């Protein structure tokens, strides 16, 4: 953080993802003739908190200070819900954009939450386990009055995982004086975490693959799939796709990209990453340039890493007929029309990756009731919610003669706008 205080205020909102989220919102709001009074209210978050805090390095050589954020976009629908991201380029605008996407996502699948998001501007790959624990506990202490099981419930996102959620649950519970499992979702099952939460986002998005394939006339068995990102979302999406009978021909992470025409053994790749943290050095295929991943000859691409990777130039090169967005905001607004003109069926992030927050919702409900469901119940309910949302979005798209992103956002924005209008303006 050193020396960056002066221009921090201007830079904080300067985020490509926020501009992308607002411009997409504006386009859809205009298309649906949304009341401008409501639209204005939804463009900016209701609450945004920014903190700075120190953490000590393991070798006692330095105390580093970092920036942390928590943004609650809409408080109208119930408590707010959204992940916490640790990444070197996190800023207020990015977190605000992700909180907005969470609002639409929850509304599209019918969950009783508004959107939130949190983040710490830090590179998680440079932290030891103990440093990460200290960062997490201090960050949560800084935002503790902002969150709560009936207020705002965090979850994992990029750079955070079940262990980080466990530290959050412990830090919050220590301050409150008793265990509060419902403060966070995506926890280990031993602490009240739900069965099937870890795999939920990847599995949820791949549950839409057969529906999308049916619409595009693509055969699921043997369909060639490419996945960018081999973290929580990417690896379980790749695994679920291979379990469906697809051939996963390409995978990548921030260290390398691997191609294997006859199919990558996803379980092997997962075991390798479990041991080595990254894909670099994995021998299950040829190493290719990461920029060439989306150019591979394939049927389905699943961007499941970072935002803004499908630019107009990348869109021009895509050969796949289906794209299912695992990451949040992977497609830039200018790339969308190119994909649509090429006839690529894009299943948008707000629908495709909603499996994570859906099982998080199940986890929260189970924690509040202290009554836990079986994996079979959870997977069945997840599939039911995802399939229903897909069918509803598809029928809006057919009725409105529009793409799935516009249709999904129309559904989500309509629900939130109706709730706002029903509650009225206070006082
Ligand atoms: P993660 O930290 O577990 O994994 C991120 C992966 O992306 C890692 O494999 C990393 O190496 C890779 N990556 C980073 N930069 C890359 C680059 N430039 N090129 C290729 N790979 C790169 O994060 P995650 O939880 O899997 O989240 C991935 C995306 O999915 C994010 O956009 C996140 O917002 C979104 N998402 C996550 C969840 C969830 O439940 N975890 C839910 C909904 C959406």
Tab-separated table of C-alpha atoms and ligand atoms in Angstrom:
chain	number	residue	atom	x	y	z
A	1	UNK	CA	0.000	0.000	0.000
A	2	UNK	CA	2.975	2.292	0.605
A	3	UNK	CA	2.807	5.664	-1.284
A	4	UNK	CA	-0.561	4.966	-2.846
A	5	UNK	CA	-2.825	6.883	-0.447
A	6	UNK	CA	-2.872	10.155	-2.438
A	7	UNK	CA	-4.579	9.060	-5.616
A	8	UNK	CA	-6.473	6.226	-4.035
A	9	UNK	CA	-9.901	7.877	-4.071
A	10	UNK	CA	-9.959	8.469	-7.808
A	11	UNK	CA	-8.472	5.091	-8.639
A	12	UNK	CA	-10.787	3.145	-6.340
A	13	UNK	CA	-13.831	3.427	-8.636
A	14	UNK	CA	-11.816	3.213	-11.830
A	15	UNK	CA	-12.618	-0.370	-12.640
A	16	UNK	CA	-13.268	-1.951	-16.035
A	17	UNK	CA	-15.600	-4.463	-14.388
A	18	UNK	CA	-17.722	-1.731	-12.778
A	19	UNK	CA	-18.014	0.162	-16.079
A	20	UNK	CA	-18.926	-3.132	-17.747
A	21	UNK	CA	-21.601	-3.960	-15.120
A	22	UNK	CA	-23.164	-0.489	-15.313
A	23	UNK	CA	-23.133	-0.302	-19.102
A	24	UNK	CA	-24.774	-3.740	-19.351
A	25	UNK	CA	-27.328	-2.692	-16.721
A	26	UNK	CA	-28.090	0.538	-18.653
A	27	UNK	CA	-28.583	-1.371	-21.888
A	28	UNK	CA	-30.996	-3.862	-20.316
A	29	UNK	CA	-32.828	-1.198	-18.248
A	30	UNK	CA	-33.472	0.759	-21.442
A	31	UNK	CA	-34.593	-2.373	-23.293
A	32	UNK	CA	-37.152	-3.141	-20.566
A	33	UNK	CA	-38.259	0.491	-20.144
A	34	UNK	CA	-37.267	0.486	-16.465
A	35	UNK	CA	-38.448	3.486	-14.419
A	36	UNK	CA	-35.414	5.841	-14.270
A	37	UNK	CA	-36.006	6.511	-10.543
A	38	UNK	CA	-35.450	2.807	-9.848
A	39	UNK	CA	-32.626	2.520	-12.367
A	40	UNK	CA	-30.726	5.359	-10.718
A	41	UNK	CA	-31.034	3.632	-7.346
A	42	UNK	CA	-29.642	0.372	-8.742
A	43	UNK	CA	-26.586	1.766	-10.548
A	44	UNK	CA	-24.645	2.414	-7.360
A	45	UNK	CA	-24.368	0.281	-4.235
A	46	UNK	CA	-26.421	1.089	-1.155
A	47	UNK	CA	-23.494	0.649	1.217
A	48	UNK	CA	-19.746	0.423	0.634
A	49	UNK	CA	-17.095	0.029	3.284
A	50	UNK	CA	-13.377	0.460	2.711
A	51	UNK	CA	-10.795	-0.361	5.362
A	52	UNK	CA	-7.034	-0.458	5.650
A	53	UNK	CA	-5.330	-2.771	8.077
A	54	UNK	CA	-1.893	-4.171	8.894
A	55	UNK	CA	-0.626	-7.737	9.026
A	56	UNK	CA	2.716	-9.072	10.138
A	57	UNK	CA	4.920	-11.156	7.826
A	58	UNK	CA	6.019	-14.559	9.143
A	59	UNK	CA	9.684	-13.596	9.442
A	60	UNK	CA	8.877	-10.497	11.554
A	61	UNK	CA	10.745	-8.422	8.928
A	62	UNK	CA	7.843	-6.119	8.102
A	63	UNK	CA	4.296	-5.057	8.869
A	64	UNK	CA	2.407	-4.666	5.593
A	65	UNK	CA	-0.759	-2.562	5.309
A	66	UNK	CA	-3.442	-3.505	2.795
A	67	UNK	CA	-6.852	-2.327	1.585
A	68	UNK	CA	-10.050	-4.285	2.261
A	69	UNK	CA	-13.634	-3.775	1.063
A	70	UNK	CA	-17.191	-4.926	1.646
A	71	UNK	CA	-19.978	-3.640	-0.582
A	72	UNK	CA	-23.721	-4.271	-0.189
A	73	UNK	CA	-25.524	-3.433	-3.408
A	74	UNK	CA	-29.208	-3.864	-2.499
A	75	UNK	CA	-30.671	-4.368	0.991
A	76	UNK	CA	-34.282	-4.618	-0.198
A	77	UNK	CA	-34.538	-8.370	-0.709
A	78	UNK	CA	-33.326	-9.723	2.648
A	79	UNK	CA	-29.790	-10.117	4.001
A	80	UNK	CA	-27.013	-9.547	1.498
A	81	UNK	CA	-24.805	-12.348	0.244
A	82	UNK	CA	-21.561	-12.578	-1.677
A	83	UNK	CA	-18.025	-13.882	-1.765
A	84	UNK	CA	-14.718	-12.501	-0.560
A	85	UNK	CA	-11.898	-12.187	-3.098
A	86	UNK	CA	-8.172	-11.941	-2.409
A	87	UNK	CA	-6.405	-10.644	-5.530
A	88	UNK	CA	-3.695	-8.066	-6.289
A	89	UNK	CA	-5.955	-5.813	-8.391
A	90	UNK	CA	-9.084	-5.684	-6.208
A	91	UNK	CA	-10.541	-2.183	-5.807
A	92	UNK	CA	-13.822	-0.615	-4.726
A	93	UNK	CA	-15.203	-0.478	-8.273
A	94	UNK	CA	-14.511	-4.164	-8.900
A	95	UNK	CA	-16.109	-5.202	-5.611
A	96	UNK	CA	-19.120	-2.938	-6.325
A	97	UNK	CA	-19.523	-4.529	-9.771
A	98	UNK	CA	-19.398	-8.028	-8.305
A	99	UNK	CA	-21.947	-7.037	-5.620
A	100	UNK	CA	-24.284	-5.809	-8.364
A	101	UNK	CA	-23.903	-9.080	-10.291
A	102	UNK	CA	-24.756	-10.955	-7.076
A	103	UNK	CA	-28.030	-9.004	-6.766
A	104	UNK	CA	-29.131	-10.061	-10.250
A	105	UNK	CA	-27.902	-13.618	-9.740
A	106	UNK	CA	-29.866	-14.144	-6.519
A	107	UNK	CA	-32.981	-12.638	-8.101
A	108	UNK	CA	-32.670	-14.796	-11.243
A	109	UNK	CA	-32.640	-18.054	-9.262
A	110	UNK	CA	-35.144	-16.718	-6.713
A	111	UNK	CA	-33.030	-16.560	-3.540
A	112	UNK	CA	-34.066	-14.183	-0.719
A	113	UNK	CA	-30.834	-12.146	-0.786
A	114	UNK	CA	-29.491	-8.867	-2.121
A	115	UNK	CA	-25.994	-8.832	-3.573
A	116	UNK	CA	-22.770	-8.123	-1.697
A	117	UNK	CA	-19.068	-8.715	-2.258
A	118	UNK	CA	-15.858	-8.278	-0.349
A	119	UNK	CA	-12.196	-8.254	-1.138
A	120	UNK	CA	-8.671	-7.608	-0.011
A	121	UNK	CA	-6.078	-6.177	-2.405
A	122	UNK	CA	-3.361	-8.755	-1.891
A	123	UNK	CA	-1.744	-11.571	-3.864
A	124	UNK	CA	-2.867	-14.805	-2.154
A	125	UNK	CA	-0.146	-16.821	-3.903
A	126	UNK	CA	2.513	-14.797	-2.046
A	127	UNK	CA	1.045	-15.503	1.391
A	128	UNK	CA	1.940	-18.359	3.680
A	129	UNK	CA	-0.935	-20.126	5.441
A	130	UNK	CA	-0.244	-18.244	8.672
A	131	UNK	CA	-0.032	-14.867	6.910
A	132	UNK	CA	-3.317	-15.603	5.146
A	133	UNK	CA	-4.898	-16.460	8.485
A	134	UNK	CA	-3.733	-13.161	10.046
A	135	UNK	CA	-4.976	-11.154	7.027
A	136	UNK	CA	-8.360	-12.892	7.229
A	137	UNK	CA	-8.882	-12.446	10.961
A	138	UNK	CA	-7.927	-8.764	10.904
A	139	UNK	CA	-10.028	-8.042	7.788
A	140	UNK	CA	-13.092	-9.620	9.407
A	141	UNK	CA	-12.463	-7.727	12.651
A	142	UNK	CA	-12.429	-4.469	10.648
A	143	UNK	CA	-15.772	-5.177	8.932
A	144	UNK	CA	-17.427	-7.068	11.805
A	145	UNK	CA	-20.249	-4.574	12.390
A	146	UNK	CA	-21.110	-4.639	8.719
A	147	UNK	CA	-21.727	-8.410	8.470
A	148	UNK	CA	-23.898	-10.912	10.368
A	149	UNK	CA	-26.054	-14.014	9.778
A	150	UNK	CA	-29.146	-11.828	9.292
A	151	UNK	CA	-27.275	-8.897	7.728
A	152	UNK	CA	-24.630	-9.928	5.241
A	153	UNK	CA	-23.211	-13.430	4.795
A	154	UNK	CA	-19.804	-13.852	3.088
A	155	UNK	CA	-18.643	-16.882	1.045
A	156	UNK	CA	-15.536	-17.929	-0.931
A	157	UNK	CA	-14.445	-16.296	-4.173
A	158	UNK	CA	-11.092	-16.034	-5.972
A	159	UNK	CA	-8.158	-16.582	-3.636
A	160	UNK	CA	-10.279	-17.744	-0.691
A	161	UNK	CA	-11.521	-21.218	0.219
A	162	UNK	CA	-13.179	-23.329	2.936
A	163	UNK	CA	-10.240	-22.799	5.295
A	164	UNK	CA	-10.544	-19.007	4.984
A	165	UNK	CA	-14.293	-19.359	5.687
A	166	UNK	CA	-13.463	-21.394	8.807
A	167	UNK	CA	-11.203	-18.556	10.079
A	168	UNK	CA	-13.987	-16.061	9.360
A	169	UNK	CA	-16.510	-18.155	11.297
A	170	UNK	CA	-14.074	-18.501	14.209
A	171	UNK	CA	-13.125	-14.788	14.289
A	172	UNK	CA	-16.779	-13.690	14.232
A	173	UNK	CA	-17.799	-16.286	16.846
A	174	UNK	CA	-14.931	-15.280	19.170
A	175	UNK	CA	-16.093	-11.657	19.076
A	176	UNK	CA	-19.780	-12.503	19.571
A	177	UNK	CA	-19.089	-15.017	22.350
A	178	UNK	CA	-20.731	-18.108	20.895
A	179	UNK	CA	-20.546	-20.157	17.681
A	180	UNK	CA	-22.312	-18.552	14.734
A	181	UNK	CA	-22.030	-21.011	11.802
A	182	UNK	CA	-24.552	-19.039	9.688
A	183	UNK	CA	-22.187	-16.027	9.479
A	184	UNK	CA	-20.460	-17.523	6.446
A	185	UNK	CA	-21.043	-20.208	3.816
A	186	UNK	CA	-18.587	-22.465	2.030
A	187	UNK	CA	-17.220	-23.663	5.395
A	188	UNK	CA	-15.820	-27.138	6.011
A	189	UNK	CA	-18.642	-29.612	6.816
A	190	UNK	CA	-17.226	-30.066	10.352
A	191	UNK	CA	-18.252	-26.457	11.125
A	192	UNK	CA	-21.740	-26.603	9.630
A	193	UNK	CA	-20.673	-26.408	5.993
A	194	UNK	CA	-23.009	-28.003	3.490
A	195	UNK	CA	-22.417	-31.186	1.576
A	196	UNK	CA	-21.687	-30.422	-2.076
A	197	UNK	CA	-20.903	-26.693	-1.568
A	198	UNK	CA	-17.296	-27.007	-2.736
A	199	UNK	CA	-18.351	-28.449	-6.107
A	200	UNK	CA	-21.596	-26.461	-6.387
A	201	UNK	CA	-20.589	-23.691	-8.791
A	202	UNK	CA	-18.794	-25.987	-11.241
A	203	UNK	CA	-21.398	-28.709	-10.992
A	204	UNK	CA	-24.274	-26.211	-11.270
A	205	UNK	CA	-22.906	-24.689	-14.429
A	206	UNK	CA	-22.251	-28.027	-16.057
A	207	UNK	CA	-25.841	-29.071	-15.211
A	208	UNK	CA	-26.807	-26.452	-17.842
A	209	UNK	CA	-24.474	-27.905	-20.473
A	210	UNK	CA	-26.942	-30.573	-21.722
A	211	UNK	CA	-29.733	-27.959	-21.919
A	212	UNK	CA	-27.532	-25.554	-23.888
A	213	UNK	CA	-26.234	-28.424	-26.050
A	214	UNK	CA	-29.808	-29.453	-26.828
A	215	UNK	CA	-30.578	-25.898	-28.050
A	216	UNK	CA	-27.480	-25.837	-30.259
A	217	UNK	CA	-27.848	-29.398	-31.520
A	218	UNK	CA	-24.516	-30.428	-29.977
A	219	UNK	CA	-24.109	-34.016	-28.770
A	220	UNK	CA	-23.045	-34.053	-25.090
A	221	UNK	CA	-21.218	-37.379	-25.317
A	222	UNK	CA	-17.793	-36.547	-26.737
A	223	UNK	CA	-18.372	-32.763	-26.850
A	224	UNK	CA	-14.959	-31.053	-26.684
A	225	UNK	CA	-14.714	-28.712	-23.705
A	226	UNK	CA	-12.111	-26.051	-22.844
A	227	UNK	CA	-11.889	-24.583	-19.326
A	228	UNK	CA	-9.937	-21.462	-18.320
A	229	UNK	CA	-9.062	-21.423	-14.603
A	230	UNK	CA	-8.411	-24.507	-12.514
A	231	UNK	CA	-9.504	-23.233	-9.110
A	232	UNK	CA	-12.693	-24.040	-7.276
A	233	UNK	CA	-15.006	-23.334	-10.226
A	234	UNK	CA	-12.822	-24.484	-13.124
A	235	UNK	CA	-11.667	-27.803	-11.745
A	236	UNK	CA	-15.120	-28.993	-10.657
A	237	UNK	CA	-16.628	-27.779	-13.931
A	238	UNK	CA	-13.982	-29.788	-15.814
A	239	UNK	CA	-14.640	-32.825	-13.624
A	240	UNK	CA	-18.423	-32.600	-14.022
A	241	UNK	CA	-18.044	-32.184	-17.801
A	242	UNK	CA	-15.844	-35.275	-18.031
A	243	UNK	CA	-18.324	-37.216	-15.873
A	244	UNK	CA	-21.032	-36.283	-18.402
A	245	UNK	CA	-18.964	-37.945	-21.144
A	246	UNK	CA	-17.464	-34.759	-22.609
A	247	UNK	CA	-13.808	-34.653	-23.648
A	248	UNK	CA	-11.941	-31.919	-21.791
A	249	UNK	CA	-9.329	-30.926	-24.386
A	250	UNK	CA	-7.943	-27.776	-22.723
A	251	UNK	CA	-7.430	-26.411	-19.220
A	252	UNK	CA	-5.396	-23.515	-17.858
A	253	UNK	CA	-4.502	-21.519	-14.783
A	254	UNK	CA	-2.365	-18.403	-14.265
A	255	UNK	CA	0.826	-20.452	-14.672
A	256	UNK	CA	0.160	-22.414	-17.871
A	257	UNK	CA	-2.330	-23.841	-20.379
A	258	UNK	CA	-2.521	-27.521	-21.364
A	259	UNK	CA	-3.989	-29.066	-24.515
A	260	UNK	CA	-4.700	-32.720	-25.159
A	261	UNK	CA	-6.731	-33.616	-28.227
A	262	UNK	CA	-7.745	-37.008	-26.871
A	263	UNK	CA	-8.790	-35.614	-23.510
A	264	UNK	CA	-7.118	-34.477	-20.301
A	265	UNK	CA	-7.497	-36.774	-17.306
A	266	UNK	CA	-9.200	-34.213	-15.045
A	267	UNK	CA	-8.879	-36.280	-11.877
A	268	UNK	CA	-5.127	-36.548	-12.513
A	269	UNK	CA	-4.856	-32.787	-13.078
A	270	UNK	CA	-6.794	-32.164	-9.857
A	271	UNK	CA	-4.517	-34.454	-7.884
A	272	UNK	CA	-1.496	-32.670	-9.387
A	273	UNK	CA	-2.815	-29.207	-8.431
A	274	UNK	CA	-3.765	-30.427	-4.959
A	275	UNK	CA	-0.113	-31.330	-4.460
A	276	UNK	CA	1.645	-28.530	-6.390
A	277	UNK	CA	-0.902	-25.674	-6.038
A	278	UNK	CA	-0.663	-24.875	-9.802
A	279	UNK	CA	-0.898	-26.652	-13.184
A	280	UNK	CA	2.661	-25.779	-14.217
A	281	UNK	CA	4.604	-29.024	-14.668
A	282	UNK	CA	1.513	-31.206	-15.234
A	283	UNK	CA	2.389	-33.817	-17.856
A	284	UNK	CA	-1.115	-34.718	-19.070
A	285	UNK	CA	-0.918	-32.796	-22.359
A	286	UNK	CA	1.022	-30.265	-24.422
A	287	UNK	CA	1.776	-26.847	-23.000
A	288	UNK	CA	0.270	-24.105	-25.164
A	289	UNK	CA	0.191	-20.311	-24.948
A	290	UNK	CA	-2.600	-19.217	-22.593
A	291	UNK	CA	-3.736	-16.694	-25.233
A	292	UNK	CA	-4.481	-19.570	-27.610
A	293	UNK	CA	-6.779	-21.456	-25.233
A	294	UNK	CA	-10.043	-20.018	-26.520
A	295	UNK	CA	-8.910	-20.460	-30.126
A	296	UNK	CA	-8.824	-24.248	-29.719
A	297	UNK	CA	-11.115	-26.269	-31.932
A	298	UNK	CA	-13.902	-27.229	-29.502
A	299	UNK	CA	-17.653	-27.210	-28.848
A	300	UNK	CA	-17.928	-25.617	-25.404
A	301	UNK	CA	-15.770	-23.031	-23.630
A	302	UNK	CA	-15.993	-22.333	-19.930
A	303	UNK	CA	-14.138	-19.198	-18.790
A	304	UNK	CA	-13.757	-19.827	-15.045
A	305	UNK	CA	-10.928	-17.535	-13.930
A	306	UNK	CA	-11.032	-13.760	-14.129
A	307	UNK	CA	-13.196	-11.007	-15.640
A	308	UNK	CA	-12.753	-9.277	-19.020
A	309	UNK	CA	-10.984	-12.131	-20.845
A	310	UNK	CA	-13.432	-12.435	-23.751
A	311	UNK	CA	-12.573	-9.249	-25.628
A	312	UNK	CA	-13.791	-8.548	-29.186
A	313	UNK	CA	-10.490	-9.931	-30.555
A	314	UNK	CA	-10.870	-13.164	-28.580
A	315	UNK	CA	-14.557	-13.436	-29.531
A	316	UNK	CA	-13.624	-13.325	-33.231
A	317	UNK	CA	-11.382	-16.377	-32.780
A	318	UNK	CA	-13.771	-18.583	-30.820
A	319	UNK	CA	-14.815	-21.744	-32.658
A	320	UNK	CA	-17.082	-23.163	-29.929
A	321	UNK	CA	-20.840	-22.939	-30.384
A	322	UNK	CA	-21.544	-22.709	-26.631
A	323	UNK	CA	-19.944	-20.612	-23.902
A	324	UNK	CA	-20.918	-21.139	-20.278
A	325	UNK	CA	-19.561	-18.378	-18.030
A	326	UNK	CA	-18.126	-19.691	-14.780
A	327	UNK	CA	-16.196	-16.516	-13.920
A	328	UNK	CA	-17.938	-13.275	-13.097
A	329	UNK	CA	-17.875	-10.781	-15.963
A	330	UNK	CA	-15.591	-12.723	-18.359
A	331	UNK	CA	-17.152	-11.151	-21.476
A	332	UNK	CA	-16.687	-7.458	-22.287
A	333	UNK	CA	-19.796	-5.611	-23.565
A	334	UNK	CA	-18.255	-5.158	-27.050
A	335	UNK	CA	-17.571	-8.888	-27.365
A	336	UNK	CA	-21.191	-9.869	-26.690
A	337	UNK	CA	-22.650	-8.767	-30.049
A	338	UNK	CA	-19.791	-10.511	-31.890
A	339	UNK	CA	-20.570	-13.786	-30.133
A	340	UNK	CA	-24.286	-13.354	-30.793
A	341	UNK	CA	-23.699	-12.617	-34.491
A	342	UNK	CA	-21.511	-15.724	-34.749
A	343	UNK	CA	-24.331	-17.770	-33.238
A	344	UNK	CA	-22.460	-18.711	-30.059
A	345	UNK	CA	-24.969	-19.537	-27.312
A	346	UNK	CA	-23.684	-17.631	-24.256
A	347	UNK	CA	-25.040	-18.840	-20.918
A	348	UNK	CA	-24.286	-15.718	-18.834
A	349	UNK	CA	-22.459	-15.628	-15.489
A	350	UNK	CA	-25.515	-14.437	-13.536
A	351	UNK	CA	-27.271	-17.663	-14.487
A	352	UNK	CA	-24.438	-20.123	-15.146
A	353	UNK	CA	-22.453	-19.692	-11.916
A	354	UNK	CA	-25.480	-19.275	-9.626
A	355	UNK	CA	-25.028	-22.842	-8.325
A	356	UNK	CA	-22.500	-21.580	-5.782
A	357	UNK	CA	-24.798	-19.073	-4.130
A	358	UNK	CA	-27.704	-21.521	-4.360
A	359	UNK	CA	-25.910	-24.159	-2.294
A	360	UNK	CA	-24.631	-21.334	-0.045
A	361	UNK	CA	-28.290	-20.488	0.528
A	362	UNK	CA	-28.951	-24.155	1.403
A	363	UNK	CA	-25.993	-24.038	3.822
A	364	UNK	CA	-27.293	-20.874	5.507
A	365	UNK	CA	-30.782	-22.387	5.885
A	366	UNK	CA	-29.309	-25.597	7.349
A	367	UNK	CA	-27.145	-23.622	9.811
A	368	UNK	CA	-30.082	-21.478	10.972
A	369	UNK	CA	-32.175	-24.618	11.551
A	370	UNK	CA	-29.348	-26.839	12.814
A	371	UNK	CA	-30.776	-29.512	10.552
A	372	UNK	CA	-28.614	-30.911	7.771
A	373	UNK	CA	-29.598	-32.376	4.410
A	374	UNK	CA	-28.038	-35.241	2.491
A	375	UNK	CA	-25.855	-34.720	-0.568
A	376	UNK	CA	-28.543	-36.327	-2.741
A	377	UNK	CA	-31.152	-33.828	-1.508
A	378	UNK	CA	-28.812	-30.895	-2.126
A	379	UNK	CA	-27.708	-31.958	-5.599
A	380	UNK	CA	-31.339	-32.670	-6.595
A	381	UNK	CA	-32.583	-29.278	-5.346
A	382	UNK	CA	-29.660	-27.493	-7.007
A	383	UNK	CA	-30.398	-29.137	-10.354
A	384	UNK	CA	-34.097	-28.302	-10.049
A	385	UNK	CA	-33.406	-24.583	-9.353
A	386	UNK	CA	-30.765	-24.260	-12.102
A	387	UNK	CA	-32.892	-26.021	-14.724
A	388	UNK	CA	-35.978	-23.979	-13.871
A	389	UNK	CA	-34.012	-20.714	-14.073
A	390	UNK	CA	-32.513	-21.764	-17.434
A	391	UNK	CA	-35.940	-22.625	-18.874
A	392	UNK	CA	-37.429	-19.338	-17.644
A	393	UNK	CA	-34.557	-17.303	-19.071
A	394	UNK	CA	-34.748	-19.195	-22.359
A	395	UNK	CA	-38.460	-18.471	-22.675
A	396	UNK	CA	-37.916	-14.753	-21.960
A	397	UNK	CA	-35.166	-14.754	-24.623
A	398	UNK	CA	-37.528	-16.396	-27.138
A	399	UNK	CA	-40.399	-14.046	-26.299
A	400	UNK	CA	-38.226	-10.907	-26.386
A	401	UNK	CA	-36.085	-12.128	-29.316
A	402	UNK	CA	-32.948	-11.415	-27.360
A	403	UNK	CA	-29.807	-13.165	-26.087
A	404	UNK	CA	-29.680	-15.074	-22.796
A	405	UNK	CA	-27.693	-12.368	-20.955
A	406	UNK	CA	-30.309	-9.719	-21.697
A	407	UNK	CA	-33.122	-12.143	-20.831
A	408	UNK	CA	-31.511	-13.227	-17.546
A	409	UNK	CA	-30.861	-9.635	-16.488
A	410	UNK	CA	-34.418	-8.643	-17.412
A	411	UNK	CA	-35.672	-11.362	-15.088
A	412	UNK	CA	-33.348	-10.378	-12.235
A	413	UNK	CA	-33.778	-6.608	-12.555
A	414	UNK	CA	-37.581	-6.939	-12.815
A	415	UNK	CA	-37.759	-8.873	-9.560
A	416	UNK	CA	-35.607	-6.351	-7.674
A	417	UNK	CA	-37.413	-3.354	-9.180
A	418	UNK	CA	-40.811	-4.844	-8.207
A	419	UNK	CA	-39.580	-5.365	-4.631
A	420	UNK	CA	-38.280	-1.789	-4.453
A	421	UNK	CA	-41.526	-0.348	-5.784
A	422	UNK	CA	-43.582	-2.481	-3.362
A	423	UNK	CA	-41.541	-1.303	-0.364
A	424	UNK	CA	-41.639	2.366	-1.416
A	425	UNK	CA	-39.300	5.172	-0.386
A	426	UNK	CA	-38.524	5.779	3.299
A	427	UNK	CA	-39.565	8.130	4.901
B	1	LIG	P1	-9.942	-19.685	-7.378
B	1	LIG	O1	-9.084	-18.688	-6.724
B	1	LIG	O2	-10.287	-20.941	-6.671
B	1	LIG	O3	-9.345	-20.058	-8.799
B	1	LIG	C1	-9.022	-19.096	-9.769
B	1	LIG	C2	-8.302	-19.820	-10.889
B	1	LIG	O4	-8.101	-18.910	-11.985
B	1	LIG	C3	-6.928	-20.343	-10.489
B	1	LIG	O5	-6.729	-21.610	-11.089
B	1	LIG	C4	-5.982	-19.307	-11.102
B	1	LIG	O6	-4.709	-19.834	-11.363
B	1	LIG	C5	-6.748	-19.008	-12.374
B	1	LIG	N1	-6.326	-17.775	-13.033
B	1	LIG	C6	-6.103	-16.566	-12.479
B	1	LIG	N2	-5.718	-15.702	-13.445
B	1	LIG	C7	-5.702	-16.383	-14.595
B	1	LIG	C8	-5.392	-16.057	-15.944
B	1	LIG	N3	-5.010	-14.829	-16.278
B	1	LIG	N4	-5.483	-17.032	-16.891
B	1	LIG	C9	-5.866	-18.284	-16.572
B	1	LIG	N5	-6.181	-18.651	-15.328
B	1	LIG	C10	-6.096	-17.718	-14.357
B	1	LIG	O7	-11.298	-18.877	-7.762
B	1	LIG	P2	-12.736	-19.485	-8.045
B	1	LIG	O8	-13.492	-19.502	-6.774
B	1	LIG	O9	-12.624	-20.723	-8.874
B	1	LIG	O10	-13.375	-18.322	-8.924
B	1	LIG	C11	-13.119	-18.225	-10.335
B	1	LIG	C12	-14.134	-17.272	-10.933
B	1	LIG	O11	-15.456	-17.755	-10.680
B	1	LIG	C13	-14.098	-15.851	-10.373
B	1	LIG	O12	-14.439	-14.960	-11.413
B	1	LIG	C14	-15.197	-15.862	-9.327
B	1	LIG	O13	-15.720	-14.572	-9.100
B	1	LIG	C15	-16.221	-16.761	-10.023
B	1	LIG	N6	-17.171	-17.416	-9.111
B	1	LIG	C16	-16.745	-18.204	-8.083
B	1	LIG	C17	-17.689	-18.839	-7.285
B	1	LIG	C18	-17.296	-19.796	-6.185
B	1	LIG	O14	-18.202	-20.427	-5.626
B	1	LIG	N7	-16.043	-19.951	-5.866
B	1	LIG	C19	-19.066	-18.643	-7.521
B	1	LIG	C20	-19.453	-17.832	-8.587
B	1	LIG	C21	-18.503	-17.230	-9.384
